[in-house]
Structures are given as structure tokens and as C-alpha cells.
Short mmCIF file of C-alpha atoms in Angstrom, two decimals:
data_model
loop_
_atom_site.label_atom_id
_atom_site.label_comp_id
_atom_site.label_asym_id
_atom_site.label_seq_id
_atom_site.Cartn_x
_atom_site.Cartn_y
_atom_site.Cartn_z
CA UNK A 1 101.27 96.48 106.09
CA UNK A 2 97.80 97.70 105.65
CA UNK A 3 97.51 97.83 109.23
CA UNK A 4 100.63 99.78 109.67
CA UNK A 5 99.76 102.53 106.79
CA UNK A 6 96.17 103.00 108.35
CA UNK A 7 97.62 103.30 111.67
CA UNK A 8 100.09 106.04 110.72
CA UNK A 9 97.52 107.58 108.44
CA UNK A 10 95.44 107.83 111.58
CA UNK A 11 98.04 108.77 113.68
CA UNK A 12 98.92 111.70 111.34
CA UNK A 13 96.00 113.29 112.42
CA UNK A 14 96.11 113.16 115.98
CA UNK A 15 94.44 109.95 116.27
CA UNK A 16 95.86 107.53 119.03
CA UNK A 17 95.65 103.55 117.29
CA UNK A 18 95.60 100.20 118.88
CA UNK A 19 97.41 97.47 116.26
CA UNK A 20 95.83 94.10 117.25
CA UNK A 21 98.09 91.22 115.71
CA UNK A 22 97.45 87.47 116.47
CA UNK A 23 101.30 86.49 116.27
CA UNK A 24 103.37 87.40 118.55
CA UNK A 25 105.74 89.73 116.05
CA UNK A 26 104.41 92.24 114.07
CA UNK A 27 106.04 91.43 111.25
CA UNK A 28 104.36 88.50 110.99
CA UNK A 29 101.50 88.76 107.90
CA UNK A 30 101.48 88.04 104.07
CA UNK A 31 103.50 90.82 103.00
CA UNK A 32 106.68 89.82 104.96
CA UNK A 33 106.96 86.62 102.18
CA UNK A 34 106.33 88.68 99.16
CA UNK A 35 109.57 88.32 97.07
CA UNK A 36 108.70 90.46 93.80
CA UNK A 37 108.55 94.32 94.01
CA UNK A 38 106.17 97.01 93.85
CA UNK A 39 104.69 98.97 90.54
CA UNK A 40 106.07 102.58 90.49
CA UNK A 41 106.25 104.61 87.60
CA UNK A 42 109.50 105.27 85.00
CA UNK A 43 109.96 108.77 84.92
CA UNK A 44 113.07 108.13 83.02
CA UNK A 45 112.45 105.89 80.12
CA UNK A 46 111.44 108.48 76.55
CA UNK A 47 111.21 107.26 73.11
CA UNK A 48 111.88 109.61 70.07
CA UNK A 49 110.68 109.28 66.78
CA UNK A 50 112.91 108.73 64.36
CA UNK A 51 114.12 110.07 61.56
CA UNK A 52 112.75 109.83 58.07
CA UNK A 53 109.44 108.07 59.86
CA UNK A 54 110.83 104.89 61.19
CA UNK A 55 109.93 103.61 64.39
CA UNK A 56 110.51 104.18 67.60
CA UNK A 57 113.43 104.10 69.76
CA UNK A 58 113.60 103.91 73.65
CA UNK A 59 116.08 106.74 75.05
CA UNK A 60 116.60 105.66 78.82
CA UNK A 61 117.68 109.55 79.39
CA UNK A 62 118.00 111.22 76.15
CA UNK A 63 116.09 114.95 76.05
CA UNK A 64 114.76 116.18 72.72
CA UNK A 65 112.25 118.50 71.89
CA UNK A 66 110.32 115.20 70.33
CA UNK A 67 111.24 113.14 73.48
CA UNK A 68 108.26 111.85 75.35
CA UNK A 69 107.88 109.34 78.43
CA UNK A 70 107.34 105.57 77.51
CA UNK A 71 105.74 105.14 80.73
CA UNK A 72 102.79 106.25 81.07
CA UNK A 73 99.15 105.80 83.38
CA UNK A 74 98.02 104.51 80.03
CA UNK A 75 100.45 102.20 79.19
CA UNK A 76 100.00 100.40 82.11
CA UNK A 77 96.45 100.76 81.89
CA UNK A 78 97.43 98.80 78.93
CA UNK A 79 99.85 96.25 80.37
CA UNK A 80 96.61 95.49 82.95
CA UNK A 81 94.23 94.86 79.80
CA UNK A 82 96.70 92.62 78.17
CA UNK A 83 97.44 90.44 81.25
CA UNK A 84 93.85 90.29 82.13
CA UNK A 85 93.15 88.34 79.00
CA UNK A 86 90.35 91.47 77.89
CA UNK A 87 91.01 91.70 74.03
CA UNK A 88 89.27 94.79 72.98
CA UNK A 89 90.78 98.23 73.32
CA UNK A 90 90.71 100.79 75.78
CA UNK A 91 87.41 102.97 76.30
CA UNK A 92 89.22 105.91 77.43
CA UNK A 93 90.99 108.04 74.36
CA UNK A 94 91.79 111.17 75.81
CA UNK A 95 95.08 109.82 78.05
CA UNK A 96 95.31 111.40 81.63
CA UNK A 97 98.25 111.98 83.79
CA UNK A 98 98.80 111.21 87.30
CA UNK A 99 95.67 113.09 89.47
CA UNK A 100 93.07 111.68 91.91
CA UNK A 101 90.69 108.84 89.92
CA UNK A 102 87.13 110.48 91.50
CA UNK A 103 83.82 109.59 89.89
CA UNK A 104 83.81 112.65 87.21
CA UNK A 105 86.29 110.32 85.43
CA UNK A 106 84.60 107.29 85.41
CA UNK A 107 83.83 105.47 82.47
CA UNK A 108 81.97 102.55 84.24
CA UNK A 109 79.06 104.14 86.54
CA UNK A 110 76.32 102.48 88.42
CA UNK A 111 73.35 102.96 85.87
CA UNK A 112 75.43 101.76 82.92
CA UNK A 113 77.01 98.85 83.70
CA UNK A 114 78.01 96.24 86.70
CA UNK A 115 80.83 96.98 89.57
CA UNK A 116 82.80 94.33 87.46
CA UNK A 117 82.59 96.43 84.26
CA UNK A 118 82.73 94.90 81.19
CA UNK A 119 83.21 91.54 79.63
CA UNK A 120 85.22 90.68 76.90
CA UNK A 121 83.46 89.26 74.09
CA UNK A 122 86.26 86.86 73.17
CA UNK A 123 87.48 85.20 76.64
CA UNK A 124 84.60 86.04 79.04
CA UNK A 125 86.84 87.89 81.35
CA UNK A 126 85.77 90.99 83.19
CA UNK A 127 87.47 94.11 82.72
CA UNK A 128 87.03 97.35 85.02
CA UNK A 129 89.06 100.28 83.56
CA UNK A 130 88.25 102.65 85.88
CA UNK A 131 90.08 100.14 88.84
CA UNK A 132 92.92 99.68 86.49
CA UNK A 133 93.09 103.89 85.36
CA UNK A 134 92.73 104.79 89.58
CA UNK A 135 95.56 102.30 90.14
CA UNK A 136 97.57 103.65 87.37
CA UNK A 137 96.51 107.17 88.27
CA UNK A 138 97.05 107.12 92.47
CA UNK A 139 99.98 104.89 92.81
CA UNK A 140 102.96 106.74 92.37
CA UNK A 141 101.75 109.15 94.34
CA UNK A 142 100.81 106.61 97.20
CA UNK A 143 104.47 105.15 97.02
CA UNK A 144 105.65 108.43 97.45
CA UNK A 145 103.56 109.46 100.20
CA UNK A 146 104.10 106.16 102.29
CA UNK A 147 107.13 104.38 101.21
CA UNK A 148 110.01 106.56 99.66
CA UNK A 149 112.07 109.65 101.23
CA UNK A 150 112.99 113.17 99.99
CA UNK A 151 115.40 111.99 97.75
CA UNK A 152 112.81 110.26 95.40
CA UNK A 153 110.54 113.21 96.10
CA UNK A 154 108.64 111.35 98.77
CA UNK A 155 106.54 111.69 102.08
CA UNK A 156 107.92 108.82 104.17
CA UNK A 157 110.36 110.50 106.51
CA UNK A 158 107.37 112.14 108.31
CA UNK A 159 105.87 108.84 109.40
CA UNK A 160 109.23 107.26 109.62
CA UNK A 161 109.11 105.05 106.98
CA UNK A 162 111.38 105.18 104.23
CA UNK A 163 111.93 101.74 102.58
CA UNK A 164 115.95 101.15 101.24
CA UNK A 165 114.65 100.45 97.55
CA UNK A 166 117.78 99.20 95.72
CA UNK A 167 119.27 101.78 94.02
CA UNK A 168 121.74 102.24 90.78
CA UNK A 169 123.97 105.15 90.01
CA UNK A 170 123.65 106.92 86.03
CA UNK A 171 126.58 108.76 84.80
CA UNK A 172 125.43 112.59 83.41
CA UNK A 173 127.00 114.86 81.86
CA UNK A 174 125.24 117.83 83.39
CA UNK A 175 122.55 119.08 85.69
CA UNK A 176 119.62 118.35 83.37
CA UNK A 177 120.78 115.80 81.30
CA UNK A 178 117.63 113.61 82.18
CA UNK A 179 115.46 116.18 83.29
CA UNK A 180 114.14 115.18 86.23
CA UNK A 181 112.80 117.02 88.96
CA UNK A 182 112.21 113.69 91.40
CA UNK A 183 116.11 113.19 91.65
CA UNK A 184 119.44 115.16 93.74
CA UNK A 185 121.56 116.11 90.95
CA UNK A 186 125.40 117.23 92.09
CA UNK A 187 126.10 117.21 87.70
CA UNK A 188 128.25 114.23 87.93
CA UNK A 189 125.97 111.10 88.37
CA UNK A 190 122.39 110.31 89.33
CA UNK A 191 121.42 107.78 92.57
CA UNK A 192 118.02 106.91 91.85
CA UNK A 193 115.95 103.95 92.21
CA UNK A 194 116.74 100.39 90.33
CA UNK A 195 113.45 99.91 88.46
CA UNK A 196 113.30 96.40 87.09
CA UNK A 197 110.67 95.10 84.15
CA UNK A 198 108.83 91.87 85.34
CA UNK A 199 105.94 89.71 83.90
CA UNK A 200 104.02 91.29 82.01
CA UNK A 201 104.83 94.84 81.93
CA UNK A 202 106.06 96.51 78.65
CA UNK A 203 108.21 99.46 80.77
CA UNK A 204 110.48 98.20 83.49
CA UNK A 205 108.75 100.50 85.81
CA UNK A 206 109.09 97.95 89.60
CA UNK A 207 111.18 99.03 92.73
CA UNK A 208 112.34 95.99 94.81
CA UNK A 209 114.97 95.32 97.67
CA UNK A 210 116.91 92.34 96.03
CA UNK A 211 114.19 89.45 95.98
CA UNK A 212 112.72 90.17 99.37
CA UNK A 213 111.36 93.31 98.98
CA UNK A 214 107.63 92.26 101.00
CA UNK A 215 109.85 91.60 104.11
CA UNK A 216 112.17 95.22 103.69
CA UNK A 217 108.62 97.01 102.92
CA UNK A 218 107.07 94.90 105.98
CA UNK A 219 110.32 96.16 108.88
CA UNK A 220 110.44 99.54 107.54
CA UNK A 221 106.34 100.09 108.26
CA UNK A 222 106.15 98.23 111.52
CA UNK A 223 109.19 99.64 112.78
CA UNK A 224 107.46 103.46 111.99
CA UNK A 225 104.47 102.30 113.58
CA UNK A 226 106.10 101.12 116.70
CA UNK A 227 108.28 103.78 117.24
CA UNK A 228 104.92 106.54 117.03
CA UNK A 229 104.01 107.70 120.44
CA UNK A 230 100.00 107.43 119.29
CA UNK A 231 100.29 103.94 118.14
CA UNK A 232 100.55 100.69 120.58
CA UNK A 233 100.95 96.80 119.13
CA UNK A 234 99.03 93.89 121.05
CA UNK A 235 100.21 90.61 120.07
CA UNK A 236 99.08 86.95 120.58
CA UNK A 237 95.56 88.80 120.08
CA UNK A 238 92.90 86.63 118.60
CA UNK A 239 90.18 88.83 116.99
CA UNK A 240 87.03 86.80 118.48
CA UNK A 241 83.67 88.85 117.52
CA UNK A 242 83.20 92.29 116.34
CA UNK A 243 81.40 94.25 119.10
CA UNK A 244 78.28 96.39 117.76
CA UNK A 245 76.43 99.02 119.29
CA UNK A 246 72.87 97.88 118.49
CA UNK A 247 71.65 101.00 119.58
CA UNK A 248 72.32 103.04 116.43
CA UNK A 249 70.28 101.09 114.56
CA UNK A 250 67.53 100.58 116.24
CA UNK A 251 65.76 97.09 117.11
CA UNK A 252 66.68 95.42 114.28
CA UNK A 253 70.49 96.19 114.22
CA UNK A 254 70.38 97.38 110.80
CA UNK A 255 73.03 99.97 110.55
CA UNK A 256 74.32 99.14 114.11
CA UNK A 257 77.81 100.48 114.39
CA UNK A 258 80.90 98.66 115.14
CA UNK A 259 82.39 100.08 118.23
CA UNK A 260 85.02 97.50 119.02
CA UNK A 261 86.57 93.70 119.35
CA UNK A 262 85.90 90.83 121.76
CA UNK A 263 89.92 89.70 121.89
CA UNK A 264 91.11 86.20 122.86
CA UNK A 265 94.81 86.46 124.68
CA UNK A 266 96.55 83.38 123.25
CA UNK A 267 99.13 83.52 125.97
CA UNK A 268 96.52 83.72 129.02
CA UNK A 269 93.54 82.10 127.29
CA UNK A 270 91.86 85.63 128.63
CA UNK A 271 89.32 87.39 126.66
CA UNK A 272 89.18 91.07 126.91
CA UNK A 273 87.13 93.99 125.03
CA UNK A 274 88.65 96.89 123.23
CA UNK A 275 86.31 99.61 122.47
CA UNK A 276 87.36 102.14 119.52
CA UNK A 277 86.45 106.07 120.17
CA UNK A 278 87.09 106.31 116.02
CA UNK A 279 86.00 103.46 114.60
CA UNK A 280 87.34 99.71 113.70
CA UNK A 281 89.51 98.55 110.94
CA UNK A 282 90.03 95.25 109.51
CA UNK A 283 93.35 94.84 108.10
CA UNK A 284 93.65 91.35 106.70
CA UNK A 285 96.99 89.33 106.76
CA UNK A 286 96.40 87.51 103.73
CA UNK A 287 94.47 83.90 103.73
CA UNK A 288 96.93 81.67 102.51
CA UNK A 289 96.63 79.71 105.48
CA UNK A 290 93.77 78.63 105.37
CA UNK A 291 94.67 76.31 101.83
CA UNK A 292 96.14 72.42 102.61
CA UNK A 293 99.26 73.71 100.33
CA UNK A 294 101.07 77.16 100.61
CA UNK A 295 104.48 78.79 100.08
CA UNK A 296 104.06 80.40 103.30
CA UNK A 297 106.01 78.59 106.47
CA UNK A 298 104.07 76.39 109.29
CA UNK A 299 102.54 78.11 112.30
CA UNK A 300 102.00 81.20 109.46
CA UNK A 301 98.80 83.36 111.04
CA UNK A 302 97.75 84.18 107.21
CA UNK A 303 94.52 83.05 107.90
CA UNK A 304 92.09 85.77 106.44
CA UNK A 305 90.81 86.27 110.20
CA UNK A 306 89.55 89.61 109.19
CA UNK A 307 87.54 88.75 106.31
CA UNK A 308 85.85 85.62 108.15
CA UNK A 309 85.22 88.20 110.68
CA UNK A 310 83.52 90.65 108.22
CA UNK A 311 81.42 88.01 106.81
CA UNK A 312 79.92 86.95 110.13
CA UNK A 313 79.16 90.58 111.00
CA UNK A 314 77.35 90.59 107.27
CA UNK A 315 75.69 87.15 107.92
CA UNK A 316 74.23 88.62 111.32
CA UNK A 317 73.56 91.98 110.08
CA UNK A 318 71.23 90.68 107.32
CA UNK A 319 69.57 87.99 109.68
CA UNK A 320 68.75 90.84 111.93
CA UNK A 321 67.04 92.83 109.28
CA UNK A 322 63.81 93.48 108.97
CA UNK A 323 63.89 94.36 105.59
CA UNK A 324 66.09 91.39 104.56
CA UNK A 325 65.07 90.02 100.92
CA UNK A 326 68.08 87.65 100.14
CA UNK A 327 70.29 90.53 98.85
CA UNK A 328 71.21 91.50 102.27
CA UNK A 329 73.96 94.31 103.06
CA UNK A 330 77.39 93.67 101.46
CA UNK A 331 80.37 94.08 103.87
CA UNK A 332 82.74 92.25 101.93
CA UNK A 333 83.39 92.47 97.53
CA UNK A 334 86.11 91.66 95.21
CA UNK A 335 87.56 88.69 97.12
CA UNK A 336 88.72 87.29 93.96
CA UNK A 337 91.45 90.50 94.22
CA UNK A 338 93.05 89.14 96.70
CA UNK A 339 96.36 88.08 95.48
CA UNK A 340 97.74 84.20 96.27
CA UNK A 341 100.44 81.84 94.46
CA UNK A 342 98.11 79.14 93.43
CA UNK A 343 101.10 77.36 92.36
CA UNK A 344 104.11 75.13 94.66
CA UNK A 345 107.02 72.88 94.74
CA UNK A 346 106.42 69.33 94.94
CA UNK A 347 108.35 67.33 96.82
CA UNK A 348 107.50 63.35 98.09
CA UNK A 349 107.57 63.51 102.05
CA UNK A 350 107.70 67.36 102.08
CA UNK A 351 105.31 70.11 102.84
CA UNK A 352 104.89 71.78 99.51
#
């Protein structure tokens, strides 16, 4: 998927892309087994003070002058916090709406404090709000812009990816009964998107596609990729070394430039070299093969081929250096985001 939404990125700009996959279908990475949805953002859900100051009630599509959306960048800001195990509050008061998260808005900065932020005084976890404000902040927008169609206000029949979201129908009584812009109105019902509340989320704010939603989001992207005339698909294609242009860097390689990929031809046992005019990407198809026990089915190429690749490429661009003093150049950070089911099923005789 990250592949795919680079590639058409790329592509959107006139850039021709070459998808190297090392199973032979290109549906096959992480994201095709994800069964839970995707956070989005309940433009629907308002609360409304009561009367005679008691508290609140949730309003799924009531309007009042008092009316005000439940769900919010903060609140799940918020929900992040909470599940994180941080304790203390929120450094941000001033709330913010949806926008781009740049550095102006940053509460955690380079001088202050560590990449990983802060750490909670009571369970010793660390807690970035500026990742968790940027994800709240950007995300909508990026579902918009890559997954949904017109009708949801989105982006994703330019690309040719528009992913069938399961959808619910609410009865109106009128053309602005739930005032809001993102959804076709005819005055009689609304079709908009089935958002569902999961873990630990106060705001039932997730799209899905029944419980396989990673394998609807997975065929819609691929199948836009494959059908752009500037992007091709390789499969069977082993990523084997990184190929660097030593040049730009001078004797001691270090800034030499990635220019392209040594590839192993699992079919032909050939090895071939792709060279990249605009540069290389490593899209990673998750690692979850690489454990003894996973959820993921045998023969799975979840293997985390682009990382191991990205940490040989920092273990030889820091032997290289001259000016190497053990803290070396980073290519690779925040591993430990990588999402995985640590947990399976248990069963005598069977693969778990």
C-alpha cells in the first residue's frame, strides 16, 4: 500500500515508477490481512449542553446554535494519550483544527527535548504530541486525498482509487438537517460512510469494509497503480543490495546517493540492475515473517526486506566514514511504530 500511494503520488507528477514486489501478486504485503479499519474523522457526531447546566448529550445530527462536534483533532489527540498509558495532560491548550502539522506548531523541538518527547512520570512511557497532533491534524485529509471519491469529498477518482467503504443510509428531514458540506444531499436521506467506534477511541470515528477492510484498501490501490500508464509491477523480484553512486560523496561514501537495486529474479535465479533517474524508495511489506509465530499465512513475503535493506546501507555507510564516532548516520528510527499482533491462537499440532 505504501508502495502503491508513492507510486501514484509520483506518477501524479509526471514521474514514470517501477513497483518491485518479491511475490508474484501485488497484492501480496501486510496490509492485505489487516481486518480492522482505518481512523477518519466524525463530522457528524455534536453534543449540546443541556439545559439548566447538566451534562452533556451526544446529538448524532442534531443542529443548534450551541451544537458543537464531539470529534475533534484533540479528542483523539486524547484517545492516543490515554491508550499510550501517558497520564498527564495535554501540553497543547489552544485546540487546532484540521491544517498541515509543520514545525511552527511544534511543541517538542530539537533543543528542548528528545525525538521521543516526553516521559510520563507515572508509567515510564514516552509520549510525542506533536506525532499524535500531525496524525490527528493530516489524516482526514490524507484519506480523502488517497482513498475516498467525490461523494465523501475526496481525491481518489483521479488516481483511480476509490475504496467501497461500507456505507449506511440516515433519514433527514431536509437539505441541512446535519449540516454537512462532505455529503450529496437529495433532502430525503443521507448515504454516507458507516463509521464504527473500536478499542480505545471515545468517538466512533473508523471506516472499514466489513472485517476485511486491509485487503478492499490493498485491491483498490494496486489495481490504480496497475492500470496507470507511468507505473509498471515486477514480481518474483528479490531486492538484493541497494546500488550507490559513490561518487557523490566522495572517497569515503559519506553522502553517496542511492541510484538503484541489484534484483534477484526468483523465477530465473537471474540478477539484474535497475537504476532510478528520481530516486529509490523503500516501501516495506510489514515484518511479520520474520517471527516463529504469526497470523499471517505460510509462504507470506512479510519479511521487512526493506528495512534489513536500509540497515545494511546504514551499517556500510558509517563503516565507510571517515568521520565515524559510534553515532554513525541514522537511516532507519521508530521501528518500535511498526504495528504487529503480538498475540495468536494456540492450537496442539497447528501453526499458530
Amino acid at each position: 500500500v505504501a508502495g502503491c500511494a508513492t507510486a501514484l503520488t509520483a506518477a501524479r507528477h509526471g514521474i514514470p515508477v517501477t513497483i518491485l514486489h518479491a511475490g508474484s501478486y501485488k497484492e501480496d504485503c501486510n496490509s492485505y490481512w489487516a481486518q480492522g479499519g482505518v481512523i477518519y474523522r466524525n463530522y457528524r457526531l455534536k453534543k449540546k449542553e443541556e439545559e439548566g447546566g447538566g451534562e452533556d448529550r451526544v446529538h448524532p445530527n442534531e443542529e443548534d446554535g450551541m451544537s458543537q462536534l464531539v470529534d475533534t483533532p484533540q479528542s483523539l489527540v486524547n484517545d492516543i494519550r490515554i491508550a499510550s498509558g501517558y497520564t498527564s495532560p495535554l501540553s497543547r491548550s489552544d485546540p487546532i483544527e484540521e491544517c498541515t502539522y509543520s514545525s511552527h506548531l511544534f511543541q517538542n523541538n530539537n533543543h528542548s527535548s528528545s525525538k521521543m518527547g516526553r516521559t510520563c512520570p507515572t508509567s515510564g512511557v514516552h509520549w510525542n504530541e506533536d506525532a499524535a497532533w500531525k496524525l490527528a491534524c493530516e489524516g482526514p485529509h490524507r484519506i480523502r486525498q488517497l482513498l475516498l471519491g467525490s461523494k465523501d469529498d475526496g481525491h481518489g477518482e483521479t488516481h483511480g482509487c476509490v475504496v467501497p467503504f461500507d456505507r449506511t443510509t440516515l433519514p433527514t428531514s431536509g437539505e441541512d438537517d446535519d449540516n454537512d458540506a462532505r455529503v450529496e444531499k437529495d433532502g430525503t436521506e443521507d448515504d454516507v460512510l458507516s463509521l464504527c467506534l473500536e478499542a480505545s477511541h471515545a468517538a466512533p470515528r473508523i471506516i472499514h469494509h466489513a472485517d476485511c477492510t486491509g485487503k478492499a484498501i490493498t485491491e483498490s490501490i494496486t489495481k490504480a497503480a496497475a492500470e496507470h500508464p507511468l507505473i509498471d509491477f515486477v514480481g518474483d523480484a528479490v531486492v538484493t543490495e541497494l546500488i550507490k553512486d559513490d561518487s557523490s560523496g566522495g572517497s569515503s561514501g559519506d553522502n553517496a546517493m542511492v541510484i538503484g537495486a541489484n534484483v534477484l529474479d526468483k523465477r530465473t535465479n537471474q540478477s539484474t540492475n535497475y537504476y532510478a533517474v528520481h530516486g529509490v524508495v523503500l516501501a516495506s511489506g510489514g515484518l511479520a515473517g520474520i517471527y516463529q509465530h504469526s497470523t499471517n499465512p505460510l509462504g507470506f513475503n512479510a519479511l521487512g526486506s526493506s528495512v534489513g535493506l536500509a540497515l545494511r546501507l546504514e551499517d556500510q555507510t558509517n563503516n565507510n566514514s571517515r568521520n565515524y564516532n559510534g553515532g554513525g548516520n541514522v537511516i532507519t528510527s521508530d521501528l518500535e511504530y511498526v504495528q504487529f499482533h503480538p498475540t495468536s491462537l494456540y492450537l496442539p499440532g497447528e501453526a499458530r
